[in-house]
Every structure is written in C-alpha cells, then in structure tokens.
Short mmCIF file of C-alpha atoms and ligand atoms in Angstrom, two decimals:
data_model
loop_
_atom_site.label_atom_id
_atom_site.label_comp_id
_atom_site.label_asym_id
_atom_site.label_seq_id
_atom_site.Cartn_x
_atom_site.Cartn_y
_atom_site.Cartn_z
CA UNK A 358 89.23 101.36 104.12
CA UNK A 359 89.45 98.08 106.22
CA UNK A 360 87.07 96.48 108.54
CA UNK A 361 83.98 95.34 106.54
CA UNK A 362 84.51 91.75 107.19
CA UNK A 363 85.00 92.34 111.07
CA UNK A 364 82.17 94.98 110.87
CA UNK A 365 79.99 91.88 109.55
CA UNK A 366 81.40 89.27 111.93
CA UNK A 367 80.74 91.24 115.02
CA UNK A 368 76.89 91.29 113.95
CA UNK A 369 76.49 87.86 112.59
CA UNK A 370 75.85 89.22 109.06
CA UNK A 371 77.36 88.01 105.74
CA UNK A 372 80.34 89.93 104.82
CA UNK A 373 78.28 91.54 101.73
CA UNK A 374 76.62 93.60 104.44
CA UNK A 375 79.84 94.79 105.50
CA UNK A 376 80.97 96.02 102.14
CA UNK A 377 77.43 97.54 101.52
CA UNK A 378 77.76 99.56 104.84
CA UNK A 379 81.09 100.23 103.79
CA UNK A 380 79.93 102.22 100.90
CA UNK A 381 77.45 104.26 102.99
CA UNK A 382 80.66 105.37 104.68
CA UNK A 383 81.72 106.20 101.52
CA UNK A 384 79.01 108.10 100.76
CA UNK A 385 78.67 109.95 103.78
CA UNK A 386 82.39 111.02 103.94
CA UNK A 387 81.99 112.36 100.21
CA UNK A 388 79.14 114.10 101.24
CA UNK A 389 80.60 115.76 104.29
CA UNK A 390 83.81 117.32 102.06
CA UNK A 391 82.10 120.45 100.92
CA UNK A 392 83.55 123.37 102.58
CA UNK A 393 86.25 121.80 104.28
CA UNK A 394 88.89 122.87 102.27
CA UNK A 395 90.13 119.03 101.31
CA UNK A 396 91.43 119.10 97.67
CA UNK A 397 91.68 115.38 97.21
CA UNK A 398 90.39 111.86 98.81
CA UNK A 399 92.01 108.60 97.92
CA UNK A 400 90.02 105.19 98.77
CA UNK A 401 91.81 102.35 98.45
CA UNK A 402 88.77 100.01 97.52
CA UNK A 403 90.37 97.27 95.80
CA UNK A 404 93.88 95.89 96.05
CA UNK A 405 95.70 93.96 93.59
CA UNK A 406 95.87 91.31 96.26
CA UNK A 407 92.17 91.30 96.75
CA UNK A 408 91.52 88.95 93.55
CA UNK A 409 92.82 86.34 95.95
CA UNK A 410 89.39 86.69 97.59
CA UNK A 411 86.59 84.09 97.07
CA UNK A 412 84.95 84.90 93.78
CA UNK A 413 81.42 85.53 94.99
CA UNK A 414 83.15 88.32 97.35
CA UNK A 415 84.62 89.53 94.38
CA UNK A 416 81.34 89.45 92.40
CA UNK A 417 79.82 91.25 95.44
CA UNK A 418 82.45 94.35 95.33
CA UNK A 419 82.06 94.65 91.77
CA UNK A 420 78.24 94.60 91.87
CA UNK A 421 78.31 97.29 94.63
CA UNK A 422 80.70 99.44 92.84
CA UNK A 423 78.64 99.35 89.76
CA UNK A 424 75.42 100.08 92.21
CA UNK A 425 77.26 103.09 93.78
CA UNK A 426 78.30 104.57 90.35
CA UNK A 427 74.65 103.97 89.33
CA UNK A 428 72.88 105.48 92.31
CA UNK A 429 75.57 108.43 93.40
CA UNK A 430 77.08 109.35 89.89
CA UNK A 431 74.45 112.65 89.69
CA UNK A 432 75.04 113.90 93.11
CA UNK A 433 78.70 113.38 92.80
CA UNK A 434 78.95 115.35 89.21
CA UNK A 435 76.42 117.86 90.60
CA UNK A 436 78.74 118.57 93.80
CA UNK A 437 81.51 119.26 91.81
CA UNK A 438 83.40 116.15 92.55
CA UNK A 439 85.89 114.68 89.96
CA UNK A 440 86.07 111.35 89.56
CA UNK A 441 89.37 109.70 89.22
CA UNK A 442 90.98 105.98 89.41
CA UNK A 443 94.07 104.73 90.17
CA UNK A 444 95.15 101.54 89.39
CA UNK A 445 94.01 99.10 86.45
CA UNK A 446 90.46 99.20 86.48
CA UNK A 447 90.39 97.70 83.07
CA UNK A 448 90.41 94.11 85.30
CA UNK A 449 86.73 94.24 86.22
CA UNK A 450 83.92 93.17 83.68
CA UNK A 451 83.04 94.87 80.92
CA UNK A 452 79.92 96.90 82.17
CA UNK A 453 82.17 97.97 85.41
CA UNK A 454 84.65 99.72 83.29
CA UNK A 455 82.16 101.50 81.27
CA UNK A 456 80.60 102.79 84.27
CA UNK A 457 83.86 103.69 85.51
CA UNK A 458 84.88 105.47 82.26
CA UNK A 459 81.82 106.93 82.05
CA UNK A 460 81.73 108.53 85.33
CA UNK A 461 85.32 109.96 84.77
CA UNK A 462 84.56 111.30 81.52
CA UNK A 463 81.09 112.96 83.07
CA UNK A 464 83.02 114.64 86.17
CA UNK A 465 86.23 115.45 84.43
CA UNK A 466 85.70 119.19 84.51
CA UNK A 467 84.90 119.33 88.01
CA UNK A 468 86.93 121.03 90.44
CA UNK A 469 85.91 120.94 93.89
CA UNK A 470 87.27 118.10 95.17
CA UNK A 471 88.97 115.17 93.41
CA UNK A 472 87.87 111.27 94.97
CA UNK A 473 90.15 109.15 93.35
CA UNK A 474 89.23 105.40 94.11
CA UNK A 475 92.08 102.50 94.19
CA UNK A 476 90.93 99.76 91.85
CA UNK A 477 93.29 96.44 90.96
CA UNK A 478 96.03 98.98 92.45
CA UNK A 479 98.85 98.24 94.38
CA UNK A 480 101.94 100.53 95.33
CA UNK A 481 104.97 98.58 94.41
CA UNK A 482 103.90 97.73 90.73
CA UNK A 483 102.90 101.12 90.22
CA UNK A 484 106.04 102.08 91.29
CA UNK A 485 108.29 99.87 89.06
CA UNK A 486 105.88 101.08 86.03
CA UNK A 487 106.91 104.48 86.71
CA UNK A 488 110.68 103.77 87.09
CA UNK A 489 110.52 102.17 83.82
CA UNK A 490 108.64 104.90 82.33
CA UNK A 491 111.35 107.34 83.68
CA UNK A 492 113.76 104.94 82.23
CA UNK A 493 112.60 104.95 78.87
CA UNK A 494 112.50 108.56 78.75
CA UNK A 495 116.10 108.94 79.89
CA UNK A 496 117.11 109.71 83.55
CA UNK A 497 115.48 107.83 86.56
CA UNK A 498 115.17 110.41 89.14
CA UNK A 499 112.68 111.14 92.15
CA UNK A 500 110.59 113.95 89.75
CA UNK A 501 110.69 111.78 86.89
CA UNK A 502 109.29 108.70 89.03
CA UNK A 503 106.56 110.93 90.44
CA UNK A 504 105.68 111.98 87.17
CA UNK A 505 105.05 108.64 85.75
CA UNK A 506 102.82 107.58 89.06
CA UNK A 507 98.92 107.11 89.08
CA UNK A 508 98.84 110.04 91.42
CA UNK A 509 100.93 112.41 89.22
CA UNK A 510 97.86 114.72 88.80
CA UNK A 511 97.05 114.75 92.47
CA UNK A 512 98.23 117.17 95.25
CA UNK A 513 100.83 115.60 97.94
CA UNK A 514 99.66 113.27 100.05
CA UNK A 515 99.36 114.88 103.76
CA UNK A 516 97.43 112.46 105.84
CA UNK A 517 97.04 108.94 105.34
CA UNK A 518 94.47 107.09 107.61
CA UNK A 519 94.13 103.22 107.75
CA UNK A 520 91.06 101.86 109.69
CA UNK A 521 90.47 98.69 111.96
CA UNK A 522 93.49 98.78 114.16
CA UNK A 523 95.92 97.47 111.45
CA UNK A 524 99.21 99.33 111.61
CA UNK A 525 99.94 98.48 108.02
CA UNK A 526 100.32 100.28 104.80
CA UNK A 527 99.71 97.07 102.88
CA UNK A 528 100.97 98.37 99.96
CA UNK A 529 99.04 101.76 99.34
CA UNK A 530 100.65 104.64 98.10
CA UNK A 531 104.11 103.62 99.28
CA UNK A 532 106.31 106.44 97.32
CA UNK A 533 103.45 109.12 98.15
CA UNK A 534 103.10 108.13 101.87
CA UNK A 535 107.03 109.43 102.22
CA UNK A 536 106.26 112.68 103.94
CA UNK A 537 102.73 111.81 104.78
CA UNK A 538 101.24 112.02 108.56
CA UNK A 539 100.07 108.51 109.23
CA UNK A 540 97.03 108.07 111.23
CA UNK A 541 95.77 104.37 112.71
CA UNK A 542 92.39 104.27 113.99
CA UNK A 543 90.46 101.06 115.52
CA UNK A 544 87.47 102.21 114.22
CA UNK A 545 85.68 99.91 111.45
CA UNK A 546 85.43 101.15 107.81
CA UNK A 547 81.68 100.70 107.95
CA UNK A 548 81.53 102.82 111.31
CA UNK A 549 84.24 105.65 110.31
CA UNK A 550 82.11 108.81 110.08
CA UNK A 551 82.84 112.61 108.93
CA UNK A 552 83.31 113.08 112.62
CA UNK A 553 86.20 110.65 112.42
CA UNK A 554 87.65 112.22 109.39
CA UNK A 555 87.33 115.66 111.43
CA UNK A 556 89.07 114.03 114.24
CA UNK A 557 91.91 112.88 112.11
CA UNK A 558 92.63 116.04 110.44
CA UNK A 559 92.59 118.05 113.96
CA UNK A 560 95.34 115.41 114.92
CA UNK A 561 97.23 115.98 111.80
CA UNK A 562 96.88 120.18 112.19
CA UNK A 563 98.68 119.62 115.33
CA UNK A 564 101.62 117.64 114.19
CA UNK A 565 104.81 119.51 113.32
CA UNK A 566 105.89 118.43 109.59
CA UNK A 567 109.60 118.99 109.20
CA UNK A 568 110.46 116.87 106.19
CA UNK A 569 113.80 115.87 107.59
CA UNK A 570 114.46 119.33 108.99
CA UNK A 571 114.73 120.42 112.64
C1 LIG B 4 87.91 96.46 103.45
O1 LIG B 4 87.20 95.47 104.24
C2 LIG B 4 87.41 96.31 101.97
C3 LIG B 4 87.85 95.58 101.14
C4 LIG B 4 88.99 95.22 100.93
C5 LIG B 4 87.25 95.86 99.52
P1 LIG B 4 87.66 93.74 104.49
O2 LIG B 4 87.02 93.06 103.87
O3 LIG B 4 89.03 93.61 104.31
O4 LIG B 4 87.41 93.48 105.94
P2 LIG B 4 87.94 92.80 107.46
O5 LIG B 4 89.73 93.08 107.21
O6 LIG B 4 87.77 91.08 106.92
O7 LIG B 4 87.40 92.98 108.69
MG1 LIG B 5 90.64 93.57 105.62
#
C-alpha cells in the first residue's frame, strides 16, 4: 500500500490525511472480497524500515491502526474474516498489541477469507529467521524454510500488487513472490478501489503461468 503521502501532498493536506484515506481504501477493499473467491489478502501496512519515519507519523499510523480495529472488528468478525499478522507486532505499544491480539483471537475460527496485515515486517529478516529455524531442526531445504516463514499457513502467493508507480518489492514477501504475478499500478493507495483490484485480477487471469516449464 504505497502513495498515501503523495495523495495528501497533491491535495495540500497533511500526510496523516493520506493515511486516514488509506485506511478507508482498506475497509472498502476488505468489504468487496465477499463472493469473489479470494482466499487471502495480505497488506503491507508497516515495514521494519518504517521505524525510520518521524515519530509523529509513526504515532499517527499506530493511532489509525488502533482506531481501525476498534471501529471495524465487529464487521470483520461477522463477515467471516480471519485476521492474521505477519512480522513482529510486539514492537508496537501495549494498547496496540492487546487490540491486535484480541482481534486475532476473536476471528481465529473464521474461514471466509484471511486478511493478513504485515506489521513491522521485513522479508529478508523473515527468511533469515526461517532458515535458522530450519537449520536448528536439521536440514535447510526450500520446503523447510517455507514451513518456517511467517506465511507458512497461507496459500501460495498468486498476485502481488504495488500501487503508486514504484517498480520495487521493497522487502515484501520476497521468497513468496518467486512465482507470483507482479502487477504495478500508478494509482495511489487511497484511490485504490475494489474496481482496481478487479482489474488487477483480470490481468492476472490473462497471464499464463508456467513455473519454469514451457
Ligand atoms: C504508504 O504510503 C503508507 C505506509 C507506509 C504506512 P506512504 O506514506 O509511503 O506514501 P508516499 O510514498 O509518501 O506517497
Ligand atoms: Mg511510500
């Protein structure tokens, strides 16, 4: 989810407004998943590198996350969404951690769709952790590493979307993206509508995936 800052700047608004609009885009997107057959949606909300942002912006993002859980958890839980986190969310403040863990527990038995939020997540560190865990168990194989990734219980990554015109993965799901289709759009995250997801999926459906075969 990239482009919140640029969305705000274009409108001469504070960055926080871009993040707020970004949360609305998340809400609308999650609501639109029903009946689409999408099993899993993973959103990169906060990277390990994002700690380098000014303290007030980190505070705004944390506050928005807490507010989102408080305002939307009922709806999410009732829609059959299972909330899942990748990354180390324990780095956020105590109140945020409690809200996150409460939301995970409350939705644990939901099966409609799994909504994963990447929080304090970085893919290279994740791969190192997984490789170490595999080594501690014995053999370091692709299968053993995959089993120790934060995403071990998620379906394979099919489609990876990056918004706002950047052509980079920025340390997101690097291992998992090995065979994923990559989709880049200039749309800024706050403007990303269910319609844009539909377009991305349509594009994905038209691509032939060969997994190295021919
Ligand atoms: C993405 O928007 C939101 C988070 C990283 C939480 P940015 O804040 O990166 O927006 P730009 O890149 O400045 O437009
Ligand atoms: Mg950015």
